[in-house]
PDB file of C-alpha atoms in Angstrom:
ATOM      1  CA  UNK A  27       6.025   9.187 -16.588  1.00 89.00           C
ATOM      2  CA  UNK A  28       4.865   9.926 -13.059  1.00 90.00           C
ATOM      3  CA  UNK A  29       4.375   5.921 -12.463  1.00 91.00           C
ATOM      4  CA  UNK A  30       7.831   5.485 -13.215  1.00 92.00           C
ATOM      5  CA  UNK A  31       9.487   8.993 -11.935  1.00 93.00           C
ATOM      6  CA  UNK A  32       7.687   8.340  -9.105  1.00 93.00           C
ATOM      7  CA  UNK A  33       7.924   4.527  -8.182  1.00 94.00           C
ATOM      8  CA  UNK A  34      12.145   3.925  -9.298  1.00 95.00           C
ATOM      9  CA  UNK A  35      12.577   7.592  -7.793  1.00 94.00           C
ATOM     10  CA  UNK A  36      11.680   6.042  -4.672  1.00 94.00           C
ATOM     11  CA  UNK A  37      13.424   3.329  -4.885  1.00 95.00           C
ATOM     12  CA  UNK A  38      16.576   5.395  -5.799  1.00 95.00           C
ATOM     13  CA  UNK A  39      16.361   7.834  -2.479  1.00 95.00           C
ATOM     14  CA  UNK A  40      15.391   5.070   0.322  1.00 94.00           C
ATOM     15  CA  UNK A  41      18.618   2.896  -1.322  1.00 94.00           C
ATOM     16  CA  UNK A  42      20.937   5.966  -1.555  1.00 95.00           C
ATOM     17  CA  UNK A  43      19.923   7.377   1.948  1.00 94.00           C
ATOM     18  CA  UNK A  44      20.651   5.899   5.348  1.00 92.00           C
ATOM     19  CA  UNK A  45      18.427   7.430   7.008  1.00 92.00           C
ATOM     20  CA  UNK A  46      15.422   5.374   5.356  1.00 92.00           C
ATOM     21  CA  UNK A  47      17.222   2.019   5.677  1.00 92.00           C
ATOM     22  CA  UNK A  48      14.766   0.855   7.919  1.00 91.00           C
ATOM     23  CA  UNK A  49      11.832  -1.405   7.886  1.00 92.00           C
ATOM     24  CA  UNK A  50       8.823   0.712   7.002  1.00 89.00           C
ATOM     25  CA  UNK A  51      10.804   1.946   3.795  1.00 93.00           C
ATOM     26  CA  UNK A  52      12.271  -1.792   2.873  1.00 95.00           C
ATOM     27  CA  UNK A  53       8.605  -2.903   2.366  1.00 94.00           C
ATOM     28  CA  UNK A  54       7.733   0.879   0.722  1.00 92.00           C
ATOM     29  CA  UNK A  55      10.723   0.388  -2.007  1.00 95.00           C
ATOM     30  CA  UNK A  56       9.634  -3.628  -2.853  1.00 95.00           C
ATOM     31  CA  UNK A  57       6.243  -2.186  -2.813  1.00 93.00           C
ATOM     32  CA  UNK A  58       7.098   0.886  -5.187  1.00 94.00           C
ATOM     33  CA  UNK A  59       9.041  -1.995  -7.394  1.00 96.00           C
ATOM     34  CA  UNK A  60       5.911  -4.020  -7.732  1.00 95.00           C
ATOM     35  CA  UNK A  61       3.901  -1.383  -8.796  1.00 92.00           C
ATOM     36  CA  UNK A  62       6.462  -0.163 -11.351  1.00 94.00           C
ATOM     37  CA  UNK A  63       6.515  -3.776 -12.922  1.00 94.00           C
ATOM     38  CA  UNK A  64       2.694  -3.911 -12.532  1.00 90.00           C
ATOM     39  CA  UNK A  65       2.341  -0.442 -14.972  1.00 90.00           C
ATOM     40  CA  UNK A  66       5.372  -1.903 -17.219  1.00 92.00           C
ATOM     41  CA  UNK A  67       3.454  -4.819 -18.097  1.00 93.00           C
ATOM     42  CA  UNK A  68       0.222  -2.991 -19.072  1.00 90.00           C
ATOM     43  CA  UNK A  69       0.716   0.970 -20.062  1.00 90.00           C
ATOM     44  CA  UNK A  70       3.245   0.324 -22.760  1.00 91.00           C
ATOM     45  CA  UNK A  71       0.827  -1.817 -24.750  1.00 90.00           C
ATOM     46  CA  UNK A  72      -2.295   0.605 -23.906  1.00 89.00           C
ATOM     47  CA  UNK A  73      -0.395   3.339 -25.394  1.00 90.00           C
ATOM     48  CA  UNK A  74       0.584   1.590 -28.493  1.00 91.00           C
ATOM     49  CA  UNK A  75      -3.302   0.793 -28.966  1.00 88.00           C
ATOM     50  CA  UNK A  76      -3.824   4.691 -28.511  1.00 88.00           C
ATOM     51  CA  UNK A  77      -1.743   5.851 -31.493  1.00 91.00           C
ATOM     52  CA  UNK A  78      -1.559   2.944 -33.703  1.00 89.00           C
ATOM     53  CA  UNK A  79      -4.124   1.426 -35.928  1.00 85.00           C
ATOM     54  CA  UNK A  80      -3.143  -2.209 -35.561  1.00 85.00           C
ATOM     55  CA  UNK A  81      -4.332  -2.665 -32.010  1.00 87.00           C
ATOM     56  CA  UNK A  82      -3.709  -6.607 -32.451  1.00 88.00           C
ATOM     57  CA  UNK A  83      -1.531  -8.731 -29.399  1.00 90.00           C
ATOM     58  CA  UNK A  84      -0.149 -12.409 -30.258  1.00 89.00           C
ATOM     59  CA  UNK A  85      -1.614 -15.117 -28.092  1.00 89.00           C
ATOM     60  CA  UNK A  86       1.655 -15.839 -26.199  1.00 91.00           C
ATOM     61  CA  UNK A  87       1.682 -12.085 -25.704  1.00 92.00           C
ATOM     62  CA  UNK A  88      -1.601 -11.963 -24.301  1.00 92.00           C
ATOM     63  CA  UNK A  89      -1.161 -14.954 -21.980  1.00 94.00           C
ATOM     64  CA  UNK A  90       2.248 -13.609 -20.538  1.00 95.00           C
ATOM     65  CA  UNK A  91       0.486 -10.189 -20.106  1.00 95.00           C
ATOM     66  CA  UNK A  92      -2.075 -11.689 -17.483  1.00 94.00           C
ATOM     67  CA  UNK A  93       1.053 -14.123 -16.117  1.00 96.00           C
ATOM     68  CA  UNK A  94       2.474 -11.546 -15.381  1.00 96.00           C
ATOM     69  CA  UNK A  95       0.404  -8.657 -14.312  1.00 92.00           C
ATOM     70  CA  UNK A  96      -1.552 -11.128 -12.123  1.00 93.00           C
ATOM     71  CA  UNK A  97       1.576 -11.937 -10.756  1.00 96.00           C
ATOM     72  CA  UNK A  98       2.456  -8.784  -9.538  1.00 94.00           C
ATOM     73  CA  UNK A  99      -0.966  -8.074  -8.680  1.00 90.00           C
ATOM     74  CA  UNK A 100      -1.313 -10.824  -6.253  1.00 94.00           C
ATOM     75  CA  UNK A 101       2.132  -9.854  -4.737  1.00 96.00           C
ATOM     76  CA  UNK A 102       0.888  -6.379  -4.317  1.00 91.00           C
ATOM     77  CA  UNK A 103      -1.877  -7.370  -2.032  1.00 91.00           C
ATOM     78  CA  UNK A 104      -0.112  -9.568   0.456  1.00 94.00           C
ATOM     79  CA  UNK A 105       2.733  -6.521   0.430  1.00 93.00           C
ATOM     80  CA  UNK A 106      -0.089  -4.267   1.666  1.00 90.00           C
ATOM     81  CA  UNK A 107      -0.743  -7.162   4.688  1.00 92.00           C
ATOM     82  CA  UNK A 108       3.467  -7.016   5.426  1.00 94.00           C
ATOM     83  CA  UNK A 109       3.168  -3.139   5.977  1.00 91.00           C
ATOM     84  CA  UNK A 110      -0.355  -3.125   7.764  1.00 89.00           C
ATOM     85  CA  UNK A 111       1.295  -6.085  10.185  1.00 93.00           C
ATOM     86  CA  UNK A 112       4.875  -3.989  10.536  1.00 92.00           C
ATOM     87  CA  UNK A 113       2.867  -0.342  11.309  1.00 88.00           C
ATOM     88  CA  UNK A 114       0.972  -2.973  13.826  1.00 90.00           C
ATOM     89  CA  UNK A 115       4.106  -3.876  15.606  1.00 92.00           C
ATOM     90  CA  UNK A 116       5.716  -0.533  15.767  1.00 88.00           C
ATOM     91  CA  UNK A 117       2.564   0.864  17.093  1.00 86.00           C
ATOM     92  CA  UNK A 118       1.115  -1.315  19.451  1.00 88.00           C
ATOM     93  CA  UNK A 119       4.502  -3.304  20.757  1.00 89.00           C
ATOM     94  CA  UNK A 120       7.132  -0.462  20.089  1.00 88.00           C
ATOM     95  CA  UNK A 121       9.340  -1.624  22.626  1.00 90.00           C
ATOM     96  CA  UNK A 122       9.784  -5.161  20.602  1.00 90.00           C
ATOM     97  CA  UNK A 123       9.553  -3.861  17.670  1.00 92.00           C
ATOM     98  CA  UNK A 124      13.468  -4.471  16.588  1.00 90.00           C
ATOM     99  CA  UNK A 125      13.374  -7.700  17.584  1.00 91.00           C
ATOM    100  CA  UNK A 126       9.783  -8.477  16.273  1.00 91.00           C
ATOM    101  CA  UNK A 127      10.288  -7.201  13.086  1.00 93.00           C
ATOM    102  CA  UNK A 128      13.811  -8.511  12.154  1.00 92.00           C
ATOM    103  CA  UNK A 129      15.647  -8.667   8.833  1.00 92.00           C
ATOM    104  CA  UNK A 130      15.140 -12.326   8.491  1.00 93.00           C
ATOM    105  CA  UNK A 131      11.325 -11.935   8.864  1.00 95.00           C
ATOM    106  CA  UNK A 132      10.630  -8.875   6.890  1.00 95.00           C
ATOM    107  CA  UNK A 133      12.764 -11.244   4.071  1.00 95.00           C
ATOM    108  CA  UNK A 134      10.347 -14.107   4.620  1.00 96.00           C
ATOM    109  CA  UNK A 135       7.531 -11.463   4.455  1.00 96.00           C
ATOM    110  CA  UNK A 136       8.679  -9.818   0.781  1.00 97.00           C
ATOM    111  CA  UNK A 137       9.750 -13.454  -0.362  1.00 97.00           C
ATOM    112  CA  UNK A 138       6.560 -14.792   0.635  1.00 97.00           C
ATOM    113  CA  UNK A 139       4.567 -11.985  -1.386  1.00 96.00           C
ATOM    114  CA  UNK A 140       6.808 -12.681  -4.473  1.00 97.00           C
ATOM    115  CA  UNK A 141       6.415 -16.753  -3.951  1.00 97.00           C
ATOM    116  CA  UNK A 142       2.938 -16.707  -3.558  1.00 97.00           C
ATOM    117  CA  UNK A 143       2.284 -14.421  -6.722  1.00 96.00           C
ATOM    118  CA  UNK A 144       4.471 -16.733  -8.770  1.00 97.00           C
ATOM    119  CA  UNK A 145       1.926 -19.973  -7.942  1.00 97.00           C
ATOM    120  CA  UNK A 146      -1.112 -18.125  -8.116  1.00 96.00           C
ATOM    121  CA  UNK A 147      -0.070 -16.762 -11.572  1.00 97.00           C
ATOM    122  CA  UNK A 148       1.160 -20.223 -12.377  1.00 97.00           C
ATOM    123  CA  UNK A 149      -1.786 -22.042 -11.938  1.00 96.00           C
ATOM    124  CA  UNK A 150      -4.232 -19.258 -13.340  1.00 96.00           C
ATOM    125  CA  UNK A 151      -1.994 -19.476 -16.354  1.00 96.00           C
ATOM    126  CA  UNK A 152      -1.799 -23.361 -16.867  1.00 96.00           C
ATOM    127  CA  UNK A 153      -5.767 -23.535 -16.760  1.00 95.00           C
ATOM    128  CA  UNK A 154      -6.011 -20.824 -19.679  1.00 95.00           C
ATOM    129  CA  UNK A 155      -3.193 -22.587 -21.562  1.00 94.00           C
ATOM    130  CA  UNK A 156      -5.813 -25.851 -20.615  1.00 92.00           C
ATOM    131  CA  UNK A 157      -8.741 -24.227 -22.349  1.00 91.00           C
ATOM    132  CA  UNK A 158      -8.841 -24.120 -26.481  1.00 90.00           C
ATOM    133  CA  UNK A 159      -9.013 -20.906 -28.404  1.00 87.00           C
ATOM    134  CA  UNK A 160     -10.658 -19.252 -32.140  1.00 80.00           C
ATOM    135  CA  UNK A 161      -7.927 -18.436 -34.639  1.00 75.00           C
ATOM    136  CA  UNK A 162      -9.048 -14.935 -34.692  1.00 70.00           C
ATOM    137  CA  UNK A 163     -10.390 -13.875 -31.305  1.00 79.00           C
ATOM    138  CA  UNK A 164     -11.426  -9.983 -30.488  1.00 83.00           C
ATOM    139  CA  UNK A 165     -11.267  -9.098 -26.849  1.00 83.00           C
ATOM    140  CA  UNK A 166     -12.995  -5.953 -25.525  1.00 80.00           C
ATOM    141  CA  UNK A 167     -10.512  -4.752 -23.223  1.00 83.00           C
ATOM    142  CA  UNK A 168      -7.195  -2.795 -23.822  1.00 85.00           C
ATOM    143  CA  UNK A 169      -5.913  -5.515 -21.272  1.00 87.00           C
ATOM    144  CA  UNK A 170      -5.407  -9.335 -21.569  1.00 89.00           C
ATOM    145  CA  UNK A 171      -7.458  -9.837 -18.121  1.00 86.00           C
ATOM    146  CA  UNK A 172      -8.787 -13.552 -16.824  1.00 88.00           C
ATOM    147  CA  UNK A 173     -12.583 -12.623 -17.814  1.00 83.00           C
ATOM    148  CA  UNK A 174     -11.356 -11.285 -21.484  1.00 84.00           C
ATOM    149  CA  UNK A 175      -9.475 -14.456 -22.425  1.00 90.00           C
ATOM    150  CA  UNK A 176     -12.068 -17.103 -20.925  1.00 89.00           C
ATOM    151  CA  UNK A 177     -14.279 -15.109 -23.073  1.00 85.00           C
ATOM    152  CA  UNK A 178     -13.042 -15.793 -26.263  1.00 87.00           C
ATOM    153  CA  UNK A 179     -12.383 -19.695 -25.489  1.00 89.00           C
ATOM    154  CA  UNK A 180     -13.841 -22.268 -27.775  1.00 88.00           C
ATOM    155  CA  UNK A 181     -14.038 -24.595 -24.517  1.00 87.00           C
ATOM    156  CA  UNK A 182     -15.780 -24.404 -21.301  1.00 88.00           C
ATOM    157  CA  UNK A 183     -14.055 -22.097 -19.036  1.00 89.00           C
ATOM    158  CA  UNK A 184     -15.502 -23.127 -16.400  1.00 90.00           C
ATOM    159  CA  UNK A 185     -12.998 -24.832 -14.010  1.00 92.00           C
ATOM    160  CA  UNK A 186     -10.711 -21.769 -14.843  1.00 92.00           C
ATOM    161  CA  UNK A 187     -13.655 -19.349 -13.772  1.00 90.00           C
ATOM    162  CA  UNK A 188     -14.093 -20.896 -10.374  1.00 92.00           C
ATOM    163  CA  UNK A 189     -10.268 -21.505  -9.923  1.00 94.00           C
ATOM    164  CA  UNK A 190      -9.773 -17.535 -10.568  1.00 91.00           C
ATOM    165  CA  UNK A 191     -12.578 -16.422  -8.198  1.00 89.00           C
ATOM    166  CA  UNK A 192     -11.706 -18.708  -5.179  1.00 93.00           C
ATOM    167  CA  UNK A 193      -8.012 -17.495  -5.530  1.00 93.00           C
ATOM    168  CA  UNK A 194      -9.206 -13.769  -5.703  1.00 88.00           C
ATOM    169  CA  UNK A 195     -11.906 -14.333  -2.902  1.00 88.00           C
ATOM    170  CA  UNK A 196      -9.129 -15.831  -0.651  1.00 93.00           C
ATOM    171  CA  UNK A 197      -6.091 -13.638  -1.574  1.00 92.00           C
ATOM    172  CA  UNK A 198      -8.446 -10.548  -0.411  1.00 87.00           C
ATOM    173  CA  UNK A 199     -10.109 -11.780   2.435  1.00 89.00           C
ATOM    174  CA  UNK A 200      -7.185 -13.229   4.171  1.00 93.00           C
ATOM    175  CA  UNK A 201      -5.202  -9.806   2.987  1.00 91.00           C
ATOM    176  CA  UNK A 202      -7.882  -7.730   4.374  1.00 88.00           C
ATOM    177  CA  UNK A 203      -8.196  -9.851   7.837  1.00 92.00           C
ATOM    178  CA  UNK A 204      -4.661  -8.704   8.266  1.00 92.00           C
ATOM    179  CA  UNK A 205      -4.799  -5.588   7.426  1.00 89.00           C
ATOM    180  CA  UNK A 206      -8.678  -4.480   9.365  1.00 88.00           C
ATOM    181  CA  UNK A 207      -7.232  -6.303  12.492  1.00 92.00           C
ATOM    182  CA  UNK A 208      -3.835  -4.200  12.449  1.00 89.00           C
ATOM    183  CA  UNK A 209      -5.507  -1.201  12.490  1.00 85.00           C
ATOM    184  CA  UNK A 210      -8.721  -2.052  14.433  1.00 88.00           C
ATOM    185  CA  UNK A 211      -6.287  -2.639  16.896  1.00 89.00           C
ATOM    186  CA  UNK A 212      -3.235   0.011  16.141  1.00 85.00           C
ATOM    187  CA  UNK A 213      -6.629   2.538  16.795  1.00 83.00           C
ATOM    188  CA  UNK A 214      -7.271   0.926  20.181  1.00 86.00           C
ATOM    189  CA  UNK A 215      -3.938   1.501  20.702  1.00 84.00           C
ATOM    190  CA  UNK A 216      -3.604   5.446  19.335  1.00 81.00           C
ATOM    191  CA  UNK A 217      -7.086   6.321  21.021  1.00 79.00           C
ATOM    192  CA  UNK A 218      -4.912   5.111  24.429  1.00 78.00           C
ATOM    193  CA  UNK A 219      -2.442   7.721  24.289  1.00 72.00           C
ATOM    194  CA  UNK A 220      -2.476  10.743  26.600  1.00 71.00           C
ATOM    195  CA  UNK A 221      -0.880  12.846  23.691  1.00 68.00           C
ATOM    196  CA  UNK A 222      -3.426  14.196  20.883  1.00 66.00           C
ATOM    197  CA  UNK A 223      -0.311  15.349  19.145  1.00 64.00           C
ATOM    198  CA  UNK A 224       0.888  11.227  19.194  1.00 60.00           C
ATOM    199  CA  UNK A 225      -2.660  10.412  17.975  1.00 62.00           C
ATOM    200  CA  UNK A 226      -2.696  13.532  15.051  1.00 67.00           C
ATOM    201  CA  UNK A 227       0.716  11.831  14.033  1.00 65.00           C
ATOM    202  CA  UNK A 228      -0.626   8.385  13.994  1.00 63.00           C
ATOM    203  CA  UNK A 229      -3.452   9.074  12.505  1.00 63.00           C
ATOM    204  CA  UNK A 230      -1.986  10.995   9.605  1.00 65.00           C
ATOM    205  CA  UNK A 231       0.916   8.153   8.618  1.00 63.00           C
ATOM    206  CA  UNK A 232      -1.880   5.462   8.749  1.00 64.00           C
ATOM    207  CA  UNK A 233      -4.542   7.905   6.620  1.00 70.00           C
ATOM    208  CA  UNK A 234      -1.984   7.793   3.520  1.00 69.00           C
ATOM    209  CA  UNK A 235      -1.391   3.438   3.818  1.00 68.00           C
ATOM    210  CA  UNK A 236      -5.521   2.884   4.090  1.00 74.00           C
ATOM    211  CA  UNK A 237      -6.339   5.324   1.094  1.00 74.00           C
ATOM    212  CA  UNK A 238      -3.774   3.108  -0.760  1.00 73.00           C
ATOM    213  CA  UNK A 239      -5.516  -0.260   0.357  1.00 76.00           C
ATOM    214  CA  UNK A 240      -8.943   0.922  -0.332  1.00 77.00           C
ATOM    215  CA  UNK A 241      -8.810   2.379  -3.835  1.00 76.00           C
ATOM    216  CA  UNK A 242      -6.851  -1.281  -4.895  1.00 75.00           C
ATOM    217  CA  UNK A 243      -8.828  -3.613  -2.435  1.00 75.00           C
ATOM    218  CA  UNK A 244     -11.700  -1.963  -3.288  1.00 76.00           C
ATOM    219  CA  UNK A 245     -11.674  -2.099  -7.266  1.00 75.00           C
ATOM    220  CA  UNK A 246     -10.264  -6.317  -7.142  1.00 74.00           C
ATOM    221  CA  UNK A 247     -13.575  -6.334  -4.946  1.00 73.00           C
ATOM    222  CA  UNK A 248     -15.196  -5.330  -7.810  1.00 71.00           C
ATOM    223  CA  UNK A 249     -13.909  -7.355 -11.017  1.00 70.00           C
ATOM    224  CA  UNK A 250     -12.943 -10.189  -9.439  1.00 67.00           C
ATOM    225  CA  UNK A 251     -15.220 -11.304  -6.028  1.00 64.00           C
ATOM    226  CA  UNK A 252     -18.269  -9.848  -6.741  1.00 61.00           C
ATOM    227  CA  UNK A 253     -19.505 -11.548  -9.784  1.00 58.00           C
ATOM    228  CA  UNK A 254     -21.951  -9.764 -11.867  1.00 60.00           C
ATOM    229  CA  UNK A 255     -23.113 -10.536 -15.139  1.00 57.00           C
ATOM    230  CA  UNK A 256     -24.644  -7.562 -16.016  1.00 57.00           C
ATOM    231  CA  UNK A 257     -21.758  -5.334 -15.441  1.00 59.00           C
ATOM    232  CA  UNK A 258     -20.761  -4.020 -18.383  1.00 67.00           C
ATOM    233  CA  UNK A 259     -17.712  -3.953 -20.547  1.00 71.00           C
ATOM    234  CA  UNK A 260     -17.077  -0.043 -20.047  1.00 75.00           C
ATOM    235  CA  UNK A 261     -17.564  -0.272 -16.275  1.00 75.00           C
ATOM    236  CA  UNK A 262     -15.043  -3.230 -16.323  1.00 74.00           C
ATOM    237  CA  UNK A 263     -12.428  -1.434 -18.252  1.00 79.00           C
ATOM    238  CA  UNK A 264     -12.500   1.735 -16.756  1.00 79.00           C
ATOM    239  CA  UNK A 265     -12.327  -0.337 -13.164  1.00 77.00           C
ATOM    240  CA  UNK A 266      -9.130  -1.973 -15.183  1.00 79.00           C
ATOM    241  CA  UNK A 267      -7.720   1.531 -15.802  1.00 82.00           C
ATOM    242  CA  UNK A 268      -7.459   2.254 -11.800  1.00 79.00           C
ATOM    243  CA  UNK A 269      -5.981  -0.912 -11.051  1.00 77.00           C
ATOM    244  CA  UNK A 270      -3.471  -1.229 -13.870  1.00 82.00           C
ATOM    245  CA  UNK A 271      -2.485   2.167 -14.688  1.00 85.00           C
ATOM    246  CA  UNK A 272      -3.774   4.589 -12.117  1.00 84.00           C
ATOM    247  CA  UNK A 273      -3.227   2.941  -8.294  1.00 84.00           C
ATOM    248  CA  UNK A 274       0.576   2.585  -9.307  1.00 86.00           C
ATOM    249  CA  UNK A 275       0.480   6.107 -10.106  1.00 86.00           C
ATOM    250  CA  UNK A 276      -1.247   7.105  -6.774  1.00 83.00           C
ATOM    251  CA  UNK A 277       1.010   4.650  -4.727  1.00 81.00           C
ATOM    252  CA  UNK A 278       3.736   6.764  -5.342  1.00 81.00           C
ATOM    253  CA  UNK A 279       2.223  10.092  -4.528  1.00 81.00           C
ATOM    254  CA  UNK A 280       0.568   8.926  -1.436  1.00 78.00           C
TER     255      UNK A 280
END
């Protein structure tokens, strides 16, 4: 209730009032969109498995689960990079910052996100579909995740293994170059101005967007680019719990 109170509310009040019809709030609303979509595809299901007794998901339901979540998951991240480069702009180059960040970019920007999502979920989705699969298959997770269905493959999963942690290792890295050289140098910037009022302000409205990008940055760290075979199932679903259910719900608080 608060993911999606919270998420379409904000979409409701930045398209309803004028006064947020600028950039900063056109990437907060397709961001706040994303994450709503993100928590569709995976609460509903999770709290079906909590009350009911048949906690059983078709294969085509479990493959457009991770199509999908990993779709929005993926967009999600490079959003984060569009809002760490537009705080960038309107920080460090204020005086271009209309013409810098124009409608036709911040478009290519969103579009881009979306587009890229699509192919990465795509291809991740045509090398499952690649691999063969049990008749009766029991996944430990309450979430049809990469790792979970390579699992329970009667094939080797290997290609698909690699394929998913190069995409993850380069989706984050070149996401988080974006982001730690916007701020390393939107702090440069701040720590320049004669006001300490200017740099409280600053300071605060870039607090709320890095708390957001290191509680979801920090957990795909986790699952998906540092490989570890001896983490366990529990610490892997609980990690999938913060990054399916509970970021979206913090997004639209912070």
């Amino acid at each position: 209730m608060v993911t999606t109170v919270g998420n379409l509310g904000m979409i409701i009040i930045i398209k309803i009032n004028p006064k947020f019809h600028t950039v900063m709030y056109f990437f907060l609303s397709h961001l706040s969109f994303v994450d709503f979509c993100y928590s569709t595809v995976v609460t509903p299901k999770l709290l079906e498995n909590l009350i009911v007794e048949d906690r059983t998901i078709s294969f085509s339901g479990c493959i457009m689960q991770f199509c999908f979540a990993c779709l929005f998951g993926v967009t999600e991240t490079f959003m984060l990079a569009a809002m760490a480069y537009d705080r960038f702009v309107a920080v460090c180059n204020p005086l271009l910052y209309t013409t810098t960040m124009s409608q036709k970019l911040c478009t290519l920007l969103v579009a881009g996100s979306y587009s890229w999502g699509i192919v990465c979920s795509m291809t991740l989705t045509y090398f499952l579909l690649a691999l063969s699969y049990c008749e009766s298959s029991i996944i430990n997770n309450f979430i049809c995740d990469h790792s979970v269905i390579v699992s329970v493959s009667c094939s080797d999963p290997y290609i698909s293994q690699m394929l998913c942690f190069i995409i993850a290792v380069f989706n984050v890295v070149s996401s988080l170059m974006i982001i730690l050289m916007s701020h390393i140098l939107i702090f440069i910037t701040v720590m320049r101005m004669p006001s300490a009022s200017g740099r409280r302000e600053t300071f605060s409205t870039r607090a709320s967007h890095l708390t957001a990008i290191t509680i979801f940055h920090g957990t795909i760290l986790f699952l998906y680019c540092i490989p570890n075979p001896k983490t366990s199932w529990l610490t892997v679903k609980v990690a999938s719990v913060f990054y399916t259910v509970v970021i979206p719900m913090l997004n639209a608080l912070i």
